[in-house]
Short mmCIF file of C-alpha atoms and ligand atoms in Angstrom, two decimals:
data_model
loop_
_atom_site.label_atom_id
_atom_site.label_comp_id
_atom_site.label_asym_id
_atom_site.label_seq_id
_atom_site.Cartn_x
_atom_site.Cartn_y
_atom_site.Cartn_z
CA UNK A 178 -113.87 -233.00 114.52
CA UNK A 179 -110.79 -235.07 114.05
CA UNK A 180 -110.89 -238.37 115.85
CA UNK A 181 -108.02 -240.81 116.41
CA UNK A 182 -109.05 -243.85 114.37
CA UNK A 183 -107.98 -247.15 116.00
CA UNK A 184 -107.72 -250.34 113.89
CA UNK A 185 -108.24 -253.44 116.04
CA UNK A 186 -107.77 -256.91 114.69
CA UNK A 187 -110.39 -259.49 115.60
CA UNK A 188 -109.01 -262.88 116.52
CA UNK A 189 -110.57 -266.04 115.18
CA UNK A 190 -114.19 -265.75 115.98
CA UNK A 191 -116.05 -268.94 117.06
CA UNK A 192 -119.54 -268.44 115.71
CA UNK A 193 -121.69 -270.67 117.73
CA UNK A 194 -124.36 -270.09 120.32
CA UNK A 195 -122.64 -272.26 122.93
CA UNK A 196 -119.37 -270.35 122.98
CA UNK A 197 -120.39 -267.00 124.40
CA UNK A 198 -116.94 -265.58 124.74
CA UNK A 199 -116.68 -262.38 122.67
CA UNK A 200 -113.48 -260.99 121.29
CA UNK A 201 -112.51 -257.88 123.37
CA UNK A 202 -112.15 -255.86 120.18
CA UNK A 203 -115.78 -256.61 119.43
CA UNK A 204 -116.77 -255.73 122.98
CA UNK A 205 -115.10 -252.36 122.70
CA UNK A 206 -116.80 -251.66 119.32
CA UNK A 207 -120.21 -252.65 120.82
CA UNK A 208 -119.58 -250.26 123.75
CA UNK A 209 -118.78 -247.40 121.40
CA UNK A 210 -121.95 -248.06 119.32
CA UNK A 211 -124.17 -248.25 122.47
CA UNK A 212 -122.74 -244.86 123.35
CA UNK A 213 -123.88 -243.43 120.04
CA UNK A 214 -120.57 -243.72 118.19
CA UNK A 215 -119.98 -245.40 114.79
CA UNK A 216 -117.52 -248.23 114.01
CA UNK A 217 -116.45 -249.88 110.76
CA UNK A 218 -116.72 -253.65 110.65
CA UNK A 219 -116.38 -256.54 108.19
CA UNK A 220 -119.28 -258.26 106.56
CA UNK A 221 -119.21 -261.06 104.01
CA UNK A 222 -119.88 -258.43 101.25
CA UNK A 223 -117.93 -255.32 101.98
CA UNK A 224 -116.94 -253.39 105.18
CA UNK A 225 -119.84 -251.48 106.81
CA UNK A 226 -119.95 -248.37 108.94
CA UNK A 227 -122.27 -249.31 111.82
CA UNK A 228 -124.25 -247.24 114.24
CA UNK A 229 -127.34 -247.71 116.43
CA UNK A 230 -130.32 -247.54 114.07
CA UNK A 231 -132.56 -246.20 116.85
CA UNK A 232 -130.28 -243.28 117.68
CA UNK A 233 -130.56 -240.17 115.56
CA UNK A 234 -127.16 -238.74 116.62
CA UNK A 235 -125.42 -241.96 115.66
CA UNK A 236 -127.11 -241.99 112.22
CA UNK A 237 -126.06 -238.32 111.72
CA UNK A 238 -122.47 -239.38 112.41
CA UNK A 239 -122.67 -242.10 109.68
CA UNK A 240 -123.87 -239.54 107.07
CA UNK A 241 -121.24 -237.05 108.13
CA UNK A 242 -118.28 -239.50 108.16
CA UNK A 243 -119.16 -240.71 104.63
CA UNK A 244 -120.26 -237.37 103.20
CA UNK A 245 -123.37 -239.19 102.17
CA UNK A 246 -126.43 -237.34 100.75
CA UNK A 247 -129.25 -237.36 103.41
CA UNK A 248 -131.84 -238.62 100.94
CA UNK A 249 -130.03 -242.00 100.54
CA UNK A 250 -131.40 -244.42 103.12
CA UNK A 251 -129.16 -246.86 105.09
CA UNK A 252 -129.54 -250.70 105.34
CA UNK A 253 -130.27 -252.00 108.80
CA UNK A 254 -128.52 -255.20 109.90
CA UNK A 255 -130.37 -257.62 112.20
CA UNK A 256 -129.56 -260.79 114.10
CA UNK A 257 -132.52 -262.88 112.93
CA UNK A 258 -135.78 -263.20 110.96
CA UNK A 259 -137.59 -262.66 114.23
CA UNK A 260 -135.80 -259.36 114.83
CA UNK A 261 -136.81 -258.21 111.38
CA UNK A 262 -140.45 -258.36 112.53
CA UNK A 263 -139.66 -255.84 115.32
CA UNK A 264 -139.07 -253.02 112.86
CA UNK A 265 -141.63 -253.83 110.08
CA UNK A 266 -145.44 -253.60 109.70
CA UNK A 267 -145.74 -256.74 107.77
CA UNK A 268 -143.53 -259.43 106.31
CA UNK A 269 -145.23 -260.93 103.26
CA UNK A 270 -144.90 -264.69 102.79
CA UNK A 271 -142.63 -264.22 99.76
CA UNK A 272 -140.25 -262.01 101.76
CA UNK A 273 -140.16 -264.66 104.53
CA UNK A 274 -139.25 -267.26 101.92
CA UNK A 275 -136.45 -265.08 100.72
CA UNK A 276 -135.15 -264.67 104.28
CA UNK A 277 -135.37 -268.41 104.90
CA UNK A 278 -133.42 -269.10 101.64
CA UNK A 279 -130.77 -266.38 101.82
CA UNK A 280 -130.35 -265.24 105.43
CA UNK A 281 -127.84 -264.96 106.88
CA UNK A 282 -126.23 -263.71 103.63
CA UNK A 283 -125.89 -260.96 101.03
CA UNK A 284 -129.56 -260.13 100.50
CA UNK A 285 -131.31 -256.89 101.60
CA UNK A 286 -135.03 -256.87 101.67
CA UNK A 287 -137.08 -253.58 101.48
CA UNK A 288 -140.13 -253.74 103.81
CA UNK A 289 -142.63 -251.26 105.19
CA UNK A 290 -141.26 -250.09 108.60
CA UNK A 291 -143.25 -249.52 111.80
CA UNK A 292 -141.63 -246.33 112.97
CA UNK A 293 -139.34 -247.86 115.55
CA UNK A 294 -136.10 -246.87 113.88
CA UNK A 295 -134.61 -243.45 113.48
CA UNK A 296 -136.39 -241.62 110.64
CA UNK A 297 -132.94 -240.57 109.46
CA UNK A 298 -132.04 -244.18 108.64
CA UNK A 299 -134.85 -244.40 106.11
CA UNK A 300 -134.45 -240.92 104.73
CA UNK A 301 -138.13 -240.29 105.34
CA UNK A 302 -139.30 -243.25 103.24
CA UNK A 303 -141.94 -245.59 104.60
CA UNK A 304 -139.80 -248.59 103.92
CA UNK A 305 -136.58 -249.93 105.42
CA UNK A 306 -133.94 -252.23 103.97
CA UNK A 307 -133.09 -255.11 106.27
CA UNK A 308 -130.34 -257.66 106.04
CA UNK A 309 -128.96 -260.37 108.27
CA UNK A 310 -125.25 -260.66 107.54
CA UNK A 311 -123.38 -263.95 107.62
CA UNK A 312 -119.96 -262.78 108.69
CA UNK A 313 -119.23 -264.00 112.23
CA UNK A 314 -117.73 -260.64 113.32
CA UNK A 315 -120.72 -258.79 112.01
CA UNK A 316 -123.05 -261.17 113.82
CA UNK A 317 -121.18 -261.06 117.09
CA UNK A 318 -121.10 -257.26 116.88
CA UNK A 319 -124.96 -257.07 116.45
CA UNK A 320 -125.36 -259.52 119.31
CA UNK A 321 -122.97 -257.71 121.62
CA UNK A 322 -124.50 -254.34 120.81
CA UNK A 323 -128.05 -255.55 121.27
CA UNK A 324 -129.34 -252.99 118.77
CA UNK A 325 -130.21 -253.02 115.07
CA UNK A 326 -127.17 -251.73 113.18
CA UNK A 327 -127.67 -249.16 110.46
CA UNK A 328 -124.60 -249.74 108.20
CA UNK A 329 -123.82 -248.41 104.73
CA UNK A 330 -120.52 -249.38 103.07
CA UNK A 331 -117.70 -247.73 104.94
CA UNK A 332 -116.29 -245.76 102.02
CA UNK A 333 -116.38 -241.97 101.47
CA UNK A 334 -119.47 -241.45 99.40
CA UNK A 335 -118.87 -242.10 95.65
CA UNK A 336 -115.74 -244.20 96.17
CA UNK A 337 -115.48 -247.98 95.67
CA UNK A 338 -116.72 -249.89 98.74
CA UNK A 339 -113.91 -251.17 101.07
CA UNK A 340 -113.08 -254.87 101.08
CA UNK A 341 -110.25 -254.57 103.67
CA UNK A 342 -109.70 -252.55 106.78
CA UNK A 343 -106.86 -250.70 105.08
CA UNK A 344 -109.34 -249.37 102.51
CA UNK A 345 -111.57 -248.05 105.33
CA UNK A 346 -108.63 -246.32 106.90
CA UNK A 347 -107.76 -244.69 103.57
CA UNK A 348 -111.25 -243.18 103.29
CA UNK A 349 -112.31 -242.53 106.94
CA UNK A 350 -109.12 -242.03 108.97
CA UNK A 351 -109.72 -239.26 111.52
CA UNK A 352 -113.46 -239.33 110.88
CA UNK A 353 -114.49 -242.42 112.93
CA UNK A 354 -113.11 -243.77 116.26
CA UNK A 355 -112.55 -247.41 115.32
CA UNK A 356 -112.23 -250.01 112.64
CA UNK A 357 -112.63 -253.73 113.39
CA UNK A 358 -110.17 -255.65 111.14
CA UNK A 359 -111.51 -259.06 110.19
CA UNK A 360 -109.39 -259.54 107.04
CA UNK A 361 -110.69 -259.51 103.45
CA UNK A 362 -114.45 -259.48 102.81
CA UNK A 363 -115.51 -262.66 100.96
CA UNK A 364 -117.92 -261.57 98.21
CA UNK A 365 -116.27 -258.20 97.58
CA UNK A 366 -119.53 -256.76 96.10
CA UNK A 367 -122.49 -255.41 98.13
CA UNK A 368 -125.69 -257.24 98.92
CA UNK A 369 -128.49 -257.64 96.43
CA UNK A 370 -131.27 -255.27 97.27
CA UNK A 371 -134.86 -256.48 96.54
CA UNK A 372 -138.41 -255.26 97.05
CA UNK A 373 -141.32 -257.68 97.21
CA UNK A 374 -144.26 -256.22 95.20
CA UNK A 375 -147.25 -258.57 95.28
CA UNK A 376 -145.80 -261.87 93.90
CA UNK A 377 -142.86 -260.17 92.18
CA UNK A 378 -139.34 -259.89 93.43
CA UNK A 379 -137.98 -256.60 92.08
CA UNK A 380 -134.23 -256.26 92.14
CA UNK A 381 -133.18 -252.71 92.94
CA UNK A 382 -129.44 -253.40 93.06
CA UNK A 383 -127.80 -256.59 91.78
CA UNK A 384 -125.30 -257.99 94.21
CA UNK A 385 -124.02 -261.14 96.07
CA UNK A 386 -127.25 -263.15 95.60
CA UNK A 387 -127.63 -263.72 91.87
CA UNK A 388 -130.83 -263.53 89.77
CA UNK A 389 -130.49 -267.21 89.17
CA UNK A 390 -130.48 -267.95 92.85
CA UNK A 391 -133.55 -265.66 93.43
CA UNK A 392 -135.35 -267.52 90.67
CA UNK A 393 -135.01 -270.70 92.69
CA UNK A 394 -137.35 -269.12 95.21
CA UNK A 395 -139.67 -267.16 92.87
CA UNK A 396 -140.49 -267.61 89.24
CA UNK A 397 -141.25 -263.87 89.02
CA UNK A 398 -138.01 -261.96 89.44
CA UNK A 399 -137.49 -258.69 87.55
CA UNK A 400 -134.76 -256.05 87.58
CA UNK A 401 -135.78 -252.39 88.23
CA UNK A 402 -136.03 -251.06 84.60
CA UNK A 403 -134.36 -247.84 85.72
CA UNK A 404 -131.04 -249.71 86.13
CA UNK A 405 -130.85 -250.06 82.33
CA UNK A 406 -132.98 -247.08 81.13
CA UNK A 407 -131.17 -243.93 82.20
CA UNK A 408 -134.24 -241.63 82.07
CA UNK A 409 -136.22 -243.54 84.73
CA UNK A 410 -135.81 -242.76 88.45
CA UNK A 411 -134.53 -245.91 90.27
CA UNK A 412 -136.55 -247.23 93.15
CA UNK A 413 -133.41 -247.44 95.20
CA UNK A 414 -132.25 -243.86 95.88
CA UNK A 415 -128.57 -244.90 96.05
CA UNK A 416 -128.58 -246.12 92.41
CA UNK A 417 -128.98 -242.59 91.05
CA UNK A 418 -125.61 -241.42 92.41
CA UNK A 419 -122.17 -241.71 90.80
CA UNK A 420 -120.49 -244.66 92.49
CA UNK A 421 -117.49 -246.76 92.96
CA UNK A 422 -115.41 -244.21 90.92
CA UNK A 423 -111.66 -244.81 90.79
CA UNK A 424 -109.53 -241.67 90.82
CA UNK A 425 -108.74 -241.95 87.16
CA UNK A 426 -111.47 -242.13 84.43
CA UNK A 427 -112.42 -245.76 83.67
CA UNK A 428 -113.59 -246.84 80.27
CA UNK A 429 -115.47 -250.11 79.80
CA UNK A 430 -114.79 -251.52 76.39
CA UNK A 431 -117.33 -253.88 74.93
CA UNK A 432 -115.80 -257.20 73.95
CA UNK A 433 -112.55 -259.06 74.82
CA UNK A 434 -108.83 -258.73 74.44
CA UNK A 435 -108.82 -257.52 70.89
CA UNK A 436 -111.23 -254.69 71.57
CA UNK A 437 -109.27 -253.77 74.75
CA UNK A 438 -105.99 -253.71 72.83
CA UNK A 439 -107.44 -251.40 70.22
CA UNK A 440 -108.92 -248.90 72.72
CA UNK A 441 -105.57 -248.81 74.56
CA UNK A 442 -103.59 -248.32 71.46
CA UNK A 443 -105.76 -245.34 70.45
CA UNK A 444 -105.31 -243.80 73.88
CA UNK A 445 -101.58 -244.25 73.65
CA UNK A 446 -101.55 -242.50 70.24
CA UNK A 447 -103.14 -239.54 72.06
CA UNK A 448 -100.25 -239.52 74.50
CA UNK A 449 -102.16 -240.99 77.53
CA UNK A 450 -100.51 -243.15 80.17
CA UNK A 451 -102.81 -246.11 80.26
CA UNK A 452 -103.88 -248.59 82.82
CA UNK A 453 -105.91 -251.85 82.34
CA UNK A 454 -107.95 -254.08 84.58
CA UNK A 455 -107.29 -257.46 82.92
CA UNK A 456 -107.89 -261.12 83.60
CA UNK A 457 -105.05 -263.63 84.27
CA UNK A 458 -105.19 -264.94 80.62
CA UNK A 459 -104.42 -261.49 79.30
CA UNK A 460 -101.58 -260.41 81.58
CA UNK A 461 -98.85 -258.75 79.53
CA UNK A 462 -101.04 -258.68 76.38
CA UNK A 463 -103.22 -255.61 76.69
CA UNK A 464 -100.53 -253.11 75.67
CA UNK A 465 -101.41 -250.90 78.68
CA UNK A 466 -98.50 -249.20 80.54
CA UNK A 467 -99.82 -250.69 83.78
CA UNK A 468 -102.01 -253.77 84.33
CA UNK A 469 -103.82 -255.15 87.32
CA UNK A 470 -105.50 -258.58 87.04
CA UNK A 471 -108.83 -259.51 88.57
CA UNK A 472 -108.39 -263.27 88.36
CA UNK A 473 -109.33 -265.93 85.72
CA UNK A 474 -112.01 -264.72 83.27
CA UNK A 475 -114.35 -267.60 84.12
CA UNK A 476 -113.94 -267.09 87.85
CA UNK A 477 -116.63 -264.48 88.55
CA UNK A 478 -116.21 -264.93 92.28
CA UNK A 479 -112.51 -263.97 92.13
CA UNK A 480 -113.36 -261.05 89.89
CA UNK A 481 -116.07 -259.91 92.30
CA UNK A 482 -113.67 -260.16 95.26
CA UNK A 483 -110.84 -258.27 93.48
CA UNK A 484 -112.74 -255.55 91.62
CA UNK A 485 -112.90 -252.79 94.26
CA UNK A 486 -109.33 -253.43 95.38
CA UNK A 487 -108.10 -253.06 91.81
CA UNK A 488 -110.11 -249.80 91.28
CA UNK A 489 -108.53 -248.49 94.45
CA UNK A 490 -105.02 -249.59 93.43
CA UNK A 491 -104.99 -247.35 90.42
CA UNK A 492 -105.23 -244.30 92.67
CA UNK A 493 -101.60 -244.71 93.52
CA UNK A 494 -100.38 -245.33 89.95
CA UNK A 495 -99.34 -242.93 87.35
CA UNK A 496 -101.98 -243.31 84.71
CA UNK A 497 -104.31 -240.91 82.99
CA UNK A 498 -106.91 -243.35 81.83
CA UNK A 499 -108.05 -246.81 82.81
CA UNK A 500 -109.65 -249.46 80.67
CA UNK A 501 -111.47 -252.77 81.23
CA UNK A 502 -113.79 -255.04 79.32
CA UNK A 503 -117.37 -256.10 79.61
CA UNK A 504 -118.10 -259.46 81.31
CA UNK A 505 -120.94 -261.89 80.62
CA UNK A 506 -123.78 -260.59 82.79
CA UNK A 507 -125.12 -263.88 84.19
CA UNK A 508 -124.57 -265.09 87.78
CA UNK A 509 -122.29 -262.77 89.60
CA UNK A 510 -121.44 -261.12 86.26
CA UNK A 511 -124.77 -259.14 86.70
CA UNK A 512 -123.48 -257.33 89.76
CA UNK A 513 -119.91 -256.94 88.26
CA UNK A 514 -121.31 -255.30 85.11
CA UNK A 515 -123.62 -253.04 87.21
CA UNK A 516 -120.67 -251.79 89.23
CA UNK A 517 -118.34 -251.47 86.21
CA UNK A 518 -120.96 -249.49 84.34
CA UNK A 519 -121.51 -247.16 87.33
CA UNK A 520 -117.72 -246.78 87.90
CA UNK A 521 -117.07 -245.97 84.30
CA UNK A 522 -117.83 -243.25 81.80
CA UNK A 523 -120.17 -245.82 80.04
CA UNK A 524 -119.57 -248.72 77.65
CA UNK A 525 -117.31 -247.95 74.73
CA UNK A 526 -118.16 -249.87 71.56
CA UNK A 527 -115.17 -250.68 69.38
CA UNK A 528 -114.96 -252.08 65.86
CA UNK A 529 -112.48 -254.73 66.97
O1 LIG B 842 -123.52 -255.44 101.31
C1 LIG B 842 -124.11 -254.40 101.68
O2 LIG B 842 -125.34 -254.20 101.40
C2 LIG B 842 -123.30 -253.43 102.42
C3 LIG B 842 -122.92 -254.06 103.79
C4 LIG B 842 -122.17 -253.09 104.71
O3 LIG B 842 -124.06 -254.60 104.42
N1 LIG B 842 -124.02 -252.19 102.71
C5 LIG B 842 -124.27 -251.35 101.68
O4 LIG B 842 -125.02 -250.20 102.06
O5 LIG B 842 -123.93 -251.50 100.50
P1 LIG B 842 -125.09 -248.92 101.10
O6 LIG B 842 -125.75 -247.94 102.01
O7 LIG B 842 -123.88 -248.56 100.54
O8 LIG B 842 -126.17 -249.30 100.03
C6 LIG B 842 -127.48 -249.45 100.39
C7 LIG B 842 -128.38 -249.32 99.17
C8 LIG B 842 -128.41 -247.93 98.56
O9 LIG B 842 -128.49 -248.07 97.22
C9 LIG B 842 -129.78 -247.40 99.22
O10 LIG B 842 -130.29 -246.39 98.34
C10 LIG B 842 -130.58 -248.67 99.14
O11 LIG B 842 -129.71 -249.74 99.51
N2 LIG B 842 -131.71 -248.65 100.09
C11 LIG B 842 -131.62 -248.55 101.47
N3 LIG B 842 -132.82 -248.49 101.99
C12 LIG B 842 -133.76 -248.43 100.96
C13 LIG B 842 -135.15 -248.28 100.88
N4 LIG B 842 -135.96 -248.21 101.96
N5 LIG B 842 -135.72 -248.33 99.66
C14 LIG B 842 -134.90 -248.40 98.55
N6 LIG B 842 -133.62 -248.53 98.58
C15 LIG B 842 -133.00 -248.57 99.74
MG1 LIG B 843 -122.32 -247.98 99.36
#
């Protein structure tokens, strides 16, 4: 069915408990969701596609609009730590410490669910991923809806996550009734997904909360080995799918400017029209026919914020092949490298 997709801007949202006035666009979105519809909305990570997590029909709409495989469970967005307890069998102390430290914010915690939510949300697993977002529009939408919001990123499955309303419209125009436009998402990369196993915090997807930050809460933080060893099955079903792919093949070159230049030169000798994702310091120096910069090389926050936008931009440009370089994988670089590796055909080693 083709829907007319309305984009509604949200005015400046006052995020405090005293001021109860809710933006009319958010009210309209909440009414749609209460009626079993789905609405795209901004969060501090990326735009989500939200539906009532207790309503099977709404969850089916989310999977259909995205073209998402039914075995890939959705994250559920809640208003508070207390609400998380409504959908779970047990919240271990370590999970509660993580909530206290990082909620509201870009951390999703996998917990055993209690059967209250639609089984379609959890793809039949006995766990559910919960997150309390920090974005004021997301928080007001959850409050106005009065329901837990199942919300994956609001891209067509396999594409880079949207960091602006225009990206959502590109992917889902005619497939959903409404997009709430709250401007650019802040982090630009999705939440970190963790599972608490005994005293261990297992990272299933690196994201907005870094390993270094998690280690301030627990001395035992490990990354799911499947993220680096291809033959193991990841604990997070979503990590097995191709993701974030730009419309032209992306090659991730190990090293810095010299390695990038060499890879681009070789592609040009083969007659390819080349594009490069560069950093400010390298603008005009890569030799690529087209360049888009992500920001200063040391500014991992800017790079995180710009990455998906830049990958989308190359859709419209006339290039056959796209190149970028590896980044140091500490702090936010861990999530950036994870996404670049998944978006690309793998890391290319070069002699340069
Ligand atoms: O920042 C974010 O997390 C954004 C915003 C909208 O909140 N949402 C998002 O959702 O990125 P999505 O569906 O694109 O990614 C959710 C990831 C997937 O890799 C999924 O497999 C994993 O979380 N996940 C969800 N529930 C899980 C569970 N019970 N066990 C393991 N992994 C789970
Ligand atoms: Mg996603």
